[in-house]
Coordinates of C-alpha atoms and ligand atoms in Angstrom, one line a residue:
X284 CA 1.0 0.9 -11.1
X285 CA -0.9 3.4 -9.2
X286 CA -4.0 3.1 -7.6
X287 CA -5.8 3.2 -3.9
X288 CA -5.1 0.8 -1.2
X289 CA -5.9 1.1 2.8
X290 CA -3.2 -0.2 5.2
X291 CA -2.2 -1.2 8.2
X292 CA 0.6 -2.0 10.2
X293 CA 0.2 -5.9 11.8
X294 CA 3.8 -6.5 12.6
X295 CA 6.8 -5.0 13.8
X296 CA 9.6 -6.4 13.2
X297 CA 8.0 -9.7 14.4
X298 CA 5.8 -8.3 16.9
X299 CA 2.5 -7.2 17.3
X300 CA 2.3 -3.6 16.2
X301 CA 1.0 -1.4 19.1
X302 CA -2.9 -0.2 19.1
X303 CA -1.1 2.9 17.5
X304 CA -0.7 1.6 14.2
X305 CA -3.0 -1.0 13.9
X306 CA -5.8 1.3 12.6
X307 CA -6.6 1.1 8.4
X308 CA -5.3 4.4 6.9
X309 CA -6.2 5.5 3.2
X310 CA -3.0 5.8 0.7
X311 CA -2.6 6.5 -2.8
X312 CA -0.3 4.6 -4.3
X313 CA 2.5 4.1 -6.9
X314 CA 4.6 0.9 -7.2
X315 CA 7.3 2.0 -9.3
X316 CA 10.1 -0.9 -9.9
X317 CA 10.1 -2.5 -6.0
X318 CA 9.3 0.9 -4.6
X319 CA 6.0 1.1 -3.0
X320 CA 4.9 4.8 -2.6
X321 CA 1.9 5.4 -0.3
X322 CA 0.7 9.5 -0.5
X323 CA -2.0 10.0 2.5
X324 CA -4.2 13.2 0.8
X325 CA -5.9 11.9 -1.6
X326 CA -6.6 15.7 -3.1
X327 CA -3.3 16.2 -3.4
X328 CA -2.1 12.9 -4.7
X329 CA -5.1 13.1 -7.5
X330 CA -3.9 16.2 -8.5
X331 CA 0.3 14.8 -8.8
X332 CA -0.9 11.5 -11.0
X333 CA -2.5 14.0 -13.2
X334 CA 0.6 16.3 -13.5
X335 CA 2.9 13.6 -14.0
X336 CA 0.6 12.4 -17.4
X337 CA 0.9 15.9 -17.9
X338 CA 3.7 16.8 -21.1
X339 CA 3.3 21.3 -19.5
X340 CA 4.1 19.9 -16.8
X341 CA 8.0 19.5 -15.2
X342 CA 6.2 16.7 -12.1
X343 CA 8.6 13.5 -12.1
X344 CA 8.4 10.9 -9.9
X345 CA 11.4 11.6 -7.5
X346 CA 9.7 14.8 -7.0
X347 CA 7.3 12.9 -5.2
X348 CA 7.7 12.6 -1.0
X349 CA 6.0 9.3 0.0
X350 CA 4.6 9.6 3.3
X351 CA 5.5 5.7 3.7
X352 CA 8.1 3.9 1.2
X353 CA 8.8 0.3 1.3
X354 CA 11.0 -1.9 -0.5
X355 CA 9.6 -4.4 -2.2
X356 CA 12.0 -6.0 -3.3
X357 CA 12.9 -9.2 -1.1
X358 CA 8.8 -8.8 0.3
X359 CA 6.3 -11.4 -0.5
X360 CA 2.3 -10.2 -1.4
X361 CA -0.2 -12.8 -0.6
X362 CA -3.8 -13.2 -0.2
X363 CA -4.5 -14.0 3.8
X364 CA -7.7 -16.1 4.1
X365 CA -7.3 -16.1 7.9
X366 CA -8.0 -12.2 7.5
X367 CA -11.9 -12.2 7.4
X368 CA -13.4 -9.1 8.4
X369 CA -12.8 -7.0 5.4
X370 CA -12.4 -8.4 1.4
X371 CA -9.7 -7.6 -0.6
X372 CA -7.0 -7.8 1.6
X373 CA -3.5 -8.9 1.2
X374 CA -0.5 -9.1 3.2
X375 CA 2.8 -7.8 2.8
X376 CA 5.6 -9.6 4.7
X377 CA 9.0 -7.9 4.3
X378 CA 12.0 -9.4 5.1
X379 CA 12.8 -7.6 8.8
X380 CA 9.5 -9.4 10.3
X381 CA 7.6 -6.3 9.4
X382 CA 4.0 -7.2 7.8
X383 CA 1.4 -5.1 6.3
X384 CA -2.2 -5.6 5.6
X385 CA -3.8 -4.0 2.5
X386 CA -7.3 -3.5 1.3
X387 CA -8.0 -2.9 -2.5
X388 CA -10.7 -1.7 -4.2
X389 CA -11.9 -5.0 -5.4
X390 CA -10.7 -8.4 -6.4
X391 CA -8.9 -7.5 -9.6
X392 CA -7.2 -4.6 -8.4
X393 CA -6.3 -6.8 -5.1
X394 CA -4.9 -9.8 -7.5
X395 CA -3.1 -7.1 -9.8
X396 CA -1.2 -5.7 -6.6
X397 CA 0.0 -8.9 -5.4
X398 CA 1.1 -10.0 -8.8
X399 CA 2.7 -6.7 -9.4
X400 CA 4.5 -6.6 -5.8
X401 CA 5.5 -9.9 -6.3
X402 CA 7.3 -9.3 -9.7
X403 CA 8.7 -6.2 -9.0
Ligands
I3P605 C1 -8.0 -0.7 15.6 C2 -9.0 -0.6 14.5 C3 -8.7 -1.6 13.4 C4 -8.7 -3.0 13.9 C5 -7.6 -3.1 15.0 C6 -7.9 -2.1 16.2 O1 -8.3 0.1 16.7 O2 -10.3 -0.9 15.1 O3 -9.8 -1.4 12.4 O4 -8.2 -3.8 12.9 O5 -7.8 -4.4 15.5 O6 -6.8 -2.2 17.1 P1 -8.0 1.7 16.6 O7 -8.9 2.3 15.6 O8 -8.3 2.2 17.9 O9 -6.6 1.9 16.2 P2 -9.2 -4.7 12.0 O10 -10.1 -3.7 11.3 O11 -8.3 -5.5 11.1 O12 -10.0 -5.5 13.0 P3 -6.5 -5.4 15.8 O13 -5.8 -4.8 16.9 O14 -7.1 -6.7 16.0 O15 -5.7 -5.4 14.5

């Protein structure tokens, strides 16, 4: 899947992330198998999904640095109804006590990530 998503970091592994990191930041994204991409310039990262659709092209995938990769493999997506003051987030919660917020576009896409993350 690839899409948009804003993050940020809630907890550390357990903790309360420092003022640092608690800020949203805008990703593109690819979840490919339990590997969760996030690309922060958006120009850029436009311009990569199009090359990879693109046969002229020689773009793959591991080509690709992530500024951020997590595993999502033994991580959990849910929807976090005590988080009120944006819509469309979820939470990531990975197995070190590290945990994400994200915001999607809208409802679908937010549902479709979680379901995705989850069966990934
Ligand atoms: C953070 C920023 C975030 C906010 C976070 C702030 O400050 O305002 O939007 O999270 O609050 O610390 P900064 O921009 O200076 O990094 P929310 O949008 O979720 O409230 P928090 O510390 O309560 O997570």
């Amino acid at each position: 899947k690839v899409g948009k998503l804003s993050r940020k970091v809630d907890l550390l592994e357990g903790k309360k992330a420092g003022v640092m990191m608690r800020s949203w930041n805008h990703y593109g994204v690819i979840l490919s198998g339990s590997q969760l991409m996030l690309f922060k310039d958006d120009d850029w990262f436009d311009s990569k999904i199009a090359d990879l659709k693109d046969p002229s092209k020689s773009t793959t995938l591991s080509t690709l640095k992530p500024d951020v990769l997590l595993m999502t493999s033994e991580s959990v997506a849910l929807y976090d109804n005590s988080y009120t003051k944006y819509k469309y987030v979820f939470r990531l919660t990975c197995p070190k006590g590290n945990q994400y917020l994200f915001q999607a576009e809208n409802e679908d896409e937010m549902n479709d990530w979680i379901t995705k993350i989850n069966y990934a």
